[in-house]
PDB file of C-alpha atoms in Angstrom:
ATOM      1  CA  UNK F 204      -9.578 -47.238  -3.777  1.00 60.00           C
ATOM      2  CA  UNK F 205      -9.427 -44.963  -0.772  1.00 63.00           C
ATOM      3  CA  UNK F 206     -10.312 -41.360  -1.272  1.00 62.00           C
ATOM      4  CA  UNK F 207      -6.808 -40.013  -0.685  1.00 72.00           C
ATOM      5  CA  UNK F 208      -5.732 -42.869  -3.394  1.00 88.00           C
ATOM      6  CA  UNK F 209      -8.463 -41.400  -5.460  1.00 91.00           C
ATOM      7  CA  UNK F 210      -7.775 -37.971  -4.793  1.00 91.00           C
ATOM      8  CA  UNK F 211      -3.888 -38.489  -5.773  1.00 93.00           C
ATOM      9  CA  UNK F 212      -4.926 -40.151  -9.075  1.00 94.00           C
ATOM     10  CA  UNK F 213      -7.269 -37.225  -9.470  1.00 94.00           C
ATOM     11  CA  UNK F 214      -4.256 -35.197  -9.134  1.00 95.00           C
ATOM     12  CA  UNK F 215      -2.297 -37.089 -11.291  1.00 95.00           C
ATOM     13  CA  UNK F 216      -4.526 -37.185 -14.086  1.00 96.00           C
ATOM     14  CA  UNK F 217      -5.003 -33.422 -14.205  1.00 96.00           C
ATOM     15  CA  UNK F 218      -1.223 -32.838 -14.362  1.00 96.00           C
ATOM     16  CA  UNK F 219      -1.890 -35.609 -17.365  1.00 96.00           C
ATOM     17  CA  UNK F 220      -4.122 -33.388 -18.834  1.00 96.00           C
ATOM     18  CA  UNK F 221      -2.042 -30.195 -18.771  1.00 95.00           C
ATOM     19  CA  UNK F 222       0.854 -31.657 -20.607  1.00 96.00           C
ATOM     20  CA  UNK F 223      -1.662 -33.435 -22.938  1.00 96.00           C
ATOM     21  CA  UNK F 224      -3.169 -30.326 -23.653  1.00 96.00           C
ATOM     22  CA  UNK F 225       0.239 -28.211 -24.412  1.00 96.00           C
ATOM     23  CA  UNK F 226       1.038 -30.811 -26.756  1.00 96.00           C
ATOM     24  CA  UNK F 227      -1.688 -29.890 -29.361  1.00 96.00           C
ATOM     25  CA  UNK F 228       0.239 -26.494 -30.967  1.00 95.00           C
ATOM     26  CA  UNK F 229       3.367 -28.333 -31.225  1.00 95.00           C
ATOM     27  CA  UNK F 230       1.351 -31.383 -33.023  1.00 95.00           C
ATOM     28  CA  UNK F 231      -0.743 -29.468 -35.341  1.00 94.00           C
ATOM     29  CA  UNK F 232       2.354 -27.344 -36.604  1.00 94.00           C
ATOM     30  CA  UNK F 233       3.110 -30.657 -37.827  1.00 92.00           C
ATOM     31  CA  UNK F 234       0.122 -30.909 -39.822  1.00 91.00           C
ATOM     32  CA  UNK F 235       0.132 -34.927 -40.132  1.00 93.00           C
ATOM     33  CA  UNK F 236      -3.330 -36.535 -39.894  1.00 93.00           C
ATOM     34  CA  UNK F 237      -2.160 -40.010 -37.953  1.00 94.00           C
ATOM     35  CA  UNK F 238      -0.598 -38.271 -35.055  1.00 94.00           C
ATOM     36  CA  UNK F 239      -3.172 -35.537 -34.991  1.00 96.00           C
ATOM     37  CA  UNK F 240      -5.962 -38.405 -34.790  1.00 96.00           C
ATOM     38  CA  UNK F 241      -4.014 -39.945 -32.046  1.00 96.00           C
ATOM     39  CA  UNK F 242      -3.687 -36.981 -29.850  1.00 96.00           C
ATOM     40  CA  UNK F 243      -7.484 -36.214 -30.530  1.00 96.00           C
ATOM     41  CA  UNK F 244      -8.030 -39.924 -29.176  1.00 96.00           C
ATOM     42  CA  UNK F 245      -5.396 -39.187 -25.917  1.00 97.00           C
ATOM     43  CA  UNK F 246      -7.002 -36.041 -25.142  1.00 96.00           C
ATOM     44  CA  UNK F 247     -10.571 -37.788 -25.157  1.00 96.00           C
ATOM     45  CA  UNK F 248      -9.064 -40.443 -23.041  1.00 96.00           C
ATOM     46  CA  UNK F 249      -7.573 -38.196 -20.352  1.00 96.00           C
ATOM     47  CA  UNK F 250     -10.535 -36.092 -20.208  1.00 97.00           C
ATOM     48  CA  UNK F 251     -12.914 -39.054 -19.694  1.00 96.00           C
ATOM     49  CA  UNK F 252     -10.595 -40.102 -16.694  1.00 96.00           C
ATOM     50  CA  UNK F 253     -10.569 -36.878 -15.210  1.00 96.00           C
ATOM     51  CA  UNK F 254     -14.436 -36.566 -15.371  1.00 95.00           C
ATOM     52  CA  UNK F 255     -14.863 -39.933 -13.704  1.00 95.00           C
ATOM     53  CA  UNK F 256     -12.249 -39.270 -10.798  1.00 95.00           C
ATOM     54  CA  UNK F 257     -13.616 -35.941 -10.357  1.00 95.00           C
ATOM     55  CA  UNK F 258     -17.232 -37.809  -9.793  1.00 94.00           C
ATOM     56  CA  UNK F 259     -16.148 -40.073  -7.098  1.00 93.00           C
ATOM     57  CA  UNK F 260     -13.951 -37.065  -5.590  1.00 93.00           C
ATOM     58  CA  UNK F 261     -17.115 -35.168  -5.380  1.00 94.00           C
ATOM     59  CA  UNK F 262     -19.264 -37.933  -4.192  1.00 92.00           C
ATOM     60  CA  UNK F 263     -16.896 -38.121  -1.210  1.00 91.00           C
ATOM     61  CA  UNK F 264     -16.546 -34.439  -0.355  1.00 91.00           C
ATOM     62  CA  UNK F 265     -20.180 -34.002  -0.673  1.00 92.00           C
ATOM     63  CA  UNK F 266     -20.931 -36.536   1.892  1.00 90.00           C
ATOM     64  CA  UNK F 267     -18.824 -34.708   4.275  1.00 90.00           C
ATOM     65  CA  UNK F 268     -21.319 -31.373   3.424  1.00 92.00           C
ATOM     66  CA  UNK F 269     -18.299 -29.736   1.479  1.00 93.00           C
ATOM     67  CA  UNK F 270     -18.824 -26.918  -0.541  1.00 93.00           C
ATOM     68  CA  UNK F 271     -17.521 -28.142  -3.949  1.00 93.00           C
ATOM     69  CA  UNK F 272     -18.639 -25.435  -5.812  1.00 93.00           C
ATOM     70  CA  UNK F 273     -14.898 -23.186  -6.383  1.00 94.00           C
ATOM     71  CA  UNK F 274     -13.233 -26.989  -6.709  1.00 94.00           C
ATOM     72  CA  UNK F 275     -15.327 -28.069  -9.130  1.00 93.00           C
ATOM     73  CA  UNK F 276     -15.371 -25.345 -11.384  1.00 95.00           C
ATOM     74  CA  UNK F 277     -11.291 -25.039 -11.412  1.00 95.00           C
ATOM     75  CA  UNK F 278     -11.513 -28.795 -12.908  1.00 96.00           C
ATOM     76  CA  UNK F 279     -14.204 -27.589 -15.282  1.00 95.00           C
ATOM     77  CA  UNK F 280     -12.141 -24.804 -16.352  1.00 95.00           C
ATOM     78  CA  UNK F 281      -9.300 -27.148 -17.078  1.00 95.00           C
ATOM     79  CA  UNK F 282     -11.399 -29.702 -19.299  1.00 96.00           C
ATOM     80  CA  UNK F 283     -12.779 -26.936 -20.790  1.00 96.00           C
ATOM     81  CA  UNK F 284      -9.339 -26.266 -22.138  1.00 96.00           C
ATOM     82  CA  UNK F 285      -8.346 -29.563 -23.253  1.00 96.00           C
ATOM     83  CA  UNK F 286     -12.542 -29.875 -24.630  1.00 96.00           C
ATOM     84  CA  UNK F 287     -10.875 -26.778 -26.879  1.00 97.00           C
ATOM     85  CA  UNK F 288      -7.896 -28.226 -27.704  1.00 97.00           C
ATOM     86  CA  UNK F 289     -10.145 -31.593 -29.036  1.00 97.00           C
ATOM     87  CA  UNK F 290     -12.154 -29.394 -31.242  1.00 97.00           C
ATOM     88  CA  UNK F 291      -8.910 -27.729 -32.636  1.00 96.00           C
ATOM     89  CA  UNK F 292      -7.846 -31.178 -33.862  1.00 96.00           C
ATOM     90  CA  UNK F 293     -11.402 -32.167 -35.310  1.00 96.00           C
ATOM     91  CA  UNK F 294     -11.416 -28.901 -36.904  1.00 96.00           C
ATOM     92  CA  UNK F 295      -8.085 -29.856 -38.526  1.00 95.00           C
ATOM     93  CA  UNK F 296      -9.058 -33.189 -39.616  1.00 95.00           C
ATOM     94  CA  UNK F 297     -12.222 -32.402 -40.973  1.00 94.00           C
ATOM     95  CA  UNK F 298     -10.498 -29.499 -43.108  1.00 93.00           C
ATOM     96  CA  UNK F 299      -8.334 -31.821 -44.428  1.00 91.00           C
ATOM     97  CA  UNK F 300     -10.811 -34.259 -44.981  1.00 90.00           C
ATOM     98  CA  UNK F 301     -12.182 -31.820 -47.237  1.00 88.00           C
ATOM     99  CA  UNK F 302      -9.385 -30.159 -49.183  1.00 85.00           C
ATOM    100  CA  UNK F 303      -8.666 -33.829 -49.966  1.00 84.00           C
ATOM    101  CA  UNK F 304     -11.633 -35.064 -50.783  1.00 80.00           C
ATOM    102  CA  UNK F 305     -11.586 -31.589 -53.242  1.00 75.00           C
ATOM    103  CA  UNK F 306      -8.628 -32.203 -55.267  1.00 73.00           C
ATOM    104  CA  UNK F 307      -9.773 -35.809 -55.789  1.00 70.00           C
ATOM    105  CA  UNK F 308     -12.634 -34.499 -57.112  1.00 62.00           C
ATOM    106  CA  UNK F 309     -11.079 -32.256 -59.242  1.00 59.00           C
ATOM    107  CA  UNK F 310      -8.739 -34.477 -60.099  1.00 59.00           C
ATOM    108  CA  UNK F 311     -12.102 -36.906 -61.034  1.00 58.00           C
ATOM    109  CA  UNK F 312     -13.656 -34.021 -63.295  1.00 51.00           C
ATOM    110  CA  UNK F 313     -10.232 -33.812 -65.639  1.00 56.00           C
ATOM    111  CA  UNK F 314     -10.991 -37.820 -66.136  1.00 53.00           C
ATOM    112  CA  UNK F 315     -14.530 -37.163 -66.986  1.00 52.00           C
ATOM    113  CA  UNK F 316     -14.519 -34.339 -69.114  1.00 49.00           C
ATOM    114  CA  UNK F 317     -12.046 -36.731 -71.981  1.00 53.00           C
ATOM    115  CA  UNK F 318     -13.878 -38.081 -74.700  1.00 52.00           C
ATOM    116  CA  UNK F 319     -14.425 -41.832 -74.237  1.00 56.00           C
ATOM    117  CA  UNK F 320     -11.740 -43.434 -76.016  1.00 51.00           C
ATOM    118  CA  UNK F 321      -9.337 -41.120 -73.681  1.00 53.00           C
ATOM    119  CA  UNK F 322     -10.921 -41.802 -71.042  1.00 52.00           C
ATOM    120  CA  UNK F 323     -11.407 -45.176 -71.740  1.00 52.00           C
ATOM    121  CA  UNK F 324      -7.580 -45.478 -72.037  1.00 52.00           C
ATOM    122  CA  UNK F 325      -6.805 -43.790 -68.493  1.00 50.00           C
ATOM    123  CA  UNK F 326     -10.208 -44.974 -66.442  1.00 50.00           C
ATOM    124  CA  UNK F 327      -7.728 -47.149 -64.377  1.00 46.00           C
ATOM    125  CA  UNK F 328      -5.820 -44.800 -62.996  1.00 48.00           C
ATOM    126  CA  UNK F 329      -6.286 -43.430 -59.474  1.00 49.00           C
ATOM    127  CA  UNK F 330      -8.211 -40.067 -59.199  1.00 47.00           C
ATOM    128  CA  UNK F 331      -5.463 -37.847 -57.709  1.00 50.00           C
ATOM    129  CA  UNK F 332      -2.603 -35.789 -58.917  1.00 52.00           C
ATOM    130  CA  UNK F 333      -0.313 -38.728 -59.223  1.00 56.00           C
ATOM    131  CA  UNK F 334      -2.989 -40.577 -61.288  1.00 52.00           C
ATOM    132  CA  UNK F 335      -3.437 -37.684 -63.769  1.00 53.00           C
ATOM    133  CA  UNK F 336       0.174 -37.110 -64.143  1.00 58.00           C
ATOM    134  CA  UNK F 337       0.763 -40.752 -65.178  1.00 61.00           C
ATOM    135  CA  UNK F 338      -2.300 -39.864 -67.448  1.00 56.00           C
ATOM    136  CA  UNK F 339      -1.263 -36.926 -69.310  1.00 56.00           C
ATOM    137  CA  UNK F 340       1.922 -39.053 -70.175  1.00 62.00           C
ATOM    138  CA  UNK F 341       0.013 -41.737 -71.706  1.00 58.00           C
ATOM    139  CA  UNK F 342      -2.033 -39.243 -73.581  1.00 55.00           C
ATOM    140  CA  UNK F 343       0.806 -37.475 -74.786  1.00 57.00           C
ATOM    141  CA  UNK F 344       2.166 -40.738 -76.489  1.00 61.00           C
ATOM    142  CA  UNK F 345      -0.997 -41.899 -77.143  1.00 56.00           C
ATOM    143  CA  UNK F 346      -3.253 -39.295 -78.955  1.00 53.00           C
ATOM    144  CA  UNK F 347      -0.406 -36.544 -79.379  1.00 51.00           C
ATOM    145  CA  UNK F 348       0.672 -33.625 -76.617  1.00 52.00           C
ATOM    146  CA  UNK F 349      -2.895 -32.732 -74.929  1.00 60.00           C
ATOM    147  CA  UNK F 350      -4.841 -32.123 -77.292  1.00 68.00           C
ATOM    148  CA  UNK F 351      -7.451 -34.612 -76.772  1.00 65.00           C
ATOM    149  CA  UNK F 352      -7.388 -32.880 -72.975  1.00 68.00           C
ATOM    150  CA  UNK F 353      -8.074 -29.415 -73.916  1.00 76.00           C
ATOM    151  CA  UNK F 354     -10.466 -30.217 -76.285  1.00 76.00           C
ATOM    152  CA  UNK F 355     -12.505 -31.910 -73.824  1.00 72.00           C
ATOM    153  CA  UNK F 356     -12.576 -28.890 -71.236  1.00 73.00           C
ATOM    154  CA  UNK F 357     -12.913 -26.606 -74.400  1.00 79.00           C
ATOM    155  CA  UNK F 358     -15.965 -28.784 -75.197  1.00 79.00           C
ATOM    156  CA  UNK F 359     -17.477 -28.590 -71.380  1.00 77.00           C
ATOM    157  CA  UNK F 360     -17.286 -25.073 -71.580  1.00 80.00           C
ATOM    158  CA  UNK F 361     -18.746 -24.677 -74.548  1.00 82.00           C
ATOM    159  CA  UNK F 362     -21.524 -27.051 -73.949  1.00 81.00           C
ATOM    160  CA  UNK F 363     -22.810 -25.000 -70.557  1.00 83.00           C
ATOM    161  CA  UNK F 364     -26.286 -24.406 -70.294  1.00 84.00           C
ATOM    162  CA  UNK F 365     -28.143 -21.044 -70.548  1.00 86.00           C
ATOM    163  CA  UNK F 366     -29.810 -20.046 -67.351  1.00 82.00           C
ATOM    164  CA  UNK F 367     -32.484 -17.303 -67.966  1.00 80.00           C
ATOM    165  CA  UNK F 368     -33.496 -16.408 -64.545  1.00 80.00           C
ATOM    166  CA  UNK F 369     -31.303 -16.096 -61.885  1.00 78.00           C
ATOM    167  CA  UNK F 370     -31.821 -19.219 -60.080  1.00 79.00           C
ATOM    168  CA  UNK F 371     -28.671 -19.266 -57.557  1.00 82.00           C
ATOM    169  CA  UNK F 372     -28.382 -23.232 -57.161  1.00 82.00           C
ATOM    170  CA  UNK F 373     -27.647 -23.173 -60.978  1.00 83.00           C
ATOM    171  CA  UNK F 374     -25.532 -20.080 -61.360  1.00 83.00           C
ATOM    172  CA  UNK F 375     -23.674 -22.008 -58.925  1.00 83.00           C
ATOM    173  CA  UNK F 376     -23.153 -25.455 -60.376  1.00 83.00           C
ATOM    174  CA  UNK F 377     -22.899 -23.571 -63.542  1.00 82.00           C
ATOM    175  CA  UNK F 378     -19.430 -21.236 -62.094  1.00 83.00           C
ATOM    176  CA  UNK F 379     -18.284 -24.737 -60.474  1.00 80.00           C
ATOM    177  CA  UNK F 380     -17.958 -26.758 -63.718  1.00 78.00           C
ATOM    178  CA  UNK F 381     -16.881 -23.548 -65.663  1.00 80.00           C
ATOM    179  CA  UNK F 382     -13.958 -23.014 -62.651  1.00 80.00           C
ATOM    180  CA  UNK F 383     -13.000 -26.741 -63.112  1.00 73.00           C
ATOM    181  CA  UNK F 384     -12.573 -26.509 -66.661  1.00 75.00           C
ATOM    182  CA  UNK F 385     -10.972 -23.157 -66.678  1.00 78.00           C
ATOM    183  CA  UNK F 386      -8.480 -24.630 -63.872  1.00 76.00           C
ATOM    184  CA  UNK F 387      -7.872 -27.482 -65.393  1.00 72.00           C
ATOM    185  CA  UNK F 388      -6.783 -25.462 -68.800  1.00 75.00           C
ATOM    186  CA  UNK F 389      -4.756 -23.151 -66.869  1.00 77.00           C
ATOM    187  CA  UNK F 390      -2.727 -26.043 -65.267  1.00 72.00           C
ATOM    188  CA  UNK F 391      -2.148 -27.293 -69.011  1.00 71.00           C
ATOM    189  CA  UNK F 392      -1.205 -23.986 -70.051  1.00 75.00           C
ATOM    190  CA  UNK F 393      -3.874 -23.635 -72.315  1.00 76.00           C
ATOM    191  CA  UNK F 394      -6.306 -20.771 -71.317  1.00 77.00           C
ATOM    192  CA  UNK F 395      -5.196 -18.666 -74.070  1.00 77.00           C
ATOM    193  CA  UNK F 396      -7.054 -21.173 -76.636  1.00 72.00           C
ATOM    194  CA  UNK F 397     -10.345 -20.314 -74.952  1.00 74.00           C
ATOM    195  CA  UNK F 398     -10.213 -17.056 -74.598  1.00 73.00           C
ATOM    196  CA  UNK F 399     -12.662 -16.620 -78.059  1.00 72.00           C
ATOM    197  CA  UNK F 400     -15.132 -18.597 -75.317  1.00 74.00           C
ATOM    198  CA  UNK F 401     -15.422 -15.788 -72.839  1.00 75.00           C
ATOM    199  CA  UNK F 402     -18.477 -13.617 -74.498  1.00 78.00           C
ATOM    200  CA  UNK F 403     -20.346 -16.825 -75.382  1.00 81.00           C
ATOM    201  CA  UNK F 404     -19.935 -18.038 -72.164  1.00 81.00           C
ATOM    202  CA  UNK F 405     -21.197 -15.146 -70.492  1.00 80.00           C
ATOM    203  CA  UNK F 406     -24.499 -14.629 -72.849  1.00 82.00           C
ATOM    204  CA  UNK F 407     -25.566 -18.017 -71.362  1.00 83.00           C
ATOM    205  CA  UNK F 408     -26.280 -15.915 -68.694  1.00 81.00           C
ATOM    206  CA  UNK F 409     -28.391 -13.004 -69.315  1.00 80.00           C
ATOM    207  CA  UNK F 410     -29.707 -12.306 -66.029  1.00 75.00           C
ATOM    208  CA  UNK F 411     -26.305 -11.592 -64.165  1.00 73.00           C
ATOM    209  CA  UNK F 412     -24.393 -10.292 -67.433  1.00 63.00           C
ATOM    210  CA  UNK F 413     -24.570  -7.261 -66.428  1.00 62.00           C
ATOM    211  CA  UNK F 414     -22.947  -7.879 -63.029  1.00 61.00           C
ATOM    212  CA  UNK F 415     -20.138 -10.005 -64.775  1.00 56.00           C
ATOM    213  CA  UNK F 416     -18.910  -7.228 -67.099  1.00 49.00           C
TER     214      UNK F 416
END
């Protein structure tokens, strides 16, 4: 390719880049994962074409002794963007990675926390909310309303550990599996019947108590 062929495509591909990169908002807003995976995977692409023309454009002016310094930075400052609009979309997908990954897992816990004949009776089901919706129908004909349910959380809760010293690492599992269970009872409507809980619950932890009340 001759260098004003590869200074054209140079051209072209920056122009590329631009509308690639006012795309992003507009895709985003959408917030669907597939077609905010494929514009991460367009941007990439464009941007690694860019770079490469921009070598051999260099290469050339260079061996004329041309300063390339101002050129080159203008097409740094224009991957730059489009490097910020990739990280916008990873950023994205990784947060909904995680929020998803999170209500499976809560979704999990519920499952776990049912004594094992429940359990045993709903283990098949997939761990999200469609899963446990399906499941609190087949409890309700099975072993009565959800009963079985809240006694299970109520159980959990009850059953918590007392930490004497105030190790953080299990404070903290200790408020994760309390927040699941309380959660979980408040989605049934059923804090109310735990409420006798609350003073026991906190004496399991004598060395924050103080902060808690």
């Amino acid at each position: 390719m001759s260098e004003t062929n590869v200074s054209t495509a140079l051209e072209t591909k920056l122009v590329q880049l631009q509308l690639t990169t006012k795309r992003t908002d507009g895709i985003l807003a959408k917030s669907e994962e597939e077609p905010i995976a494929r514009h991460q995977g367009t941007l990439g692409t464009v941007i690694g074409e860019v770079d490469k023309l921009r070598l051999t454009v260099e290469a050339e002016k260079l061996g004329r002794k041309e300063d390339t310094t101002e050129w080159s930075e203008e097409i740094d400052t224009k991957i730059s963007e489009a490097d910020s609009h990739v990280r916008l979309t990873k950023e994205w997908l990784a947060e909904n990675k995680r929020k998803l990954e999170e209500m499976e897992n809560d979704e999990k816990i519920k499952f776990e926390l049912l004594e094992p004949k429940v359990r045993q009776t709903i283990e098949a089901l997939p761990f999200h909310s469609e899963g446990y919706n399906r499941a609190i129908s087949i409890l309700k004909d099975k072993f009565g309303k959800e009963s079985e349910i809240v006694k299970g959380y109520t159980c959990e809760i009850l059953g918590l550990p007392t930490i004497q010293t105030a190790n953080q690492k299990k404070i903290h599992e200790f408020s994760d599996k309390l927040s699941y269970c309380v959660q979980a009872l408040e989605t049934l409507d059923m804090l109310d019947g735990v409420n006798g809980a609350v003073p026991i619950t906190l004496d399991k932890l004598p060395s924050i108590r103080g902060d808690l009340v």
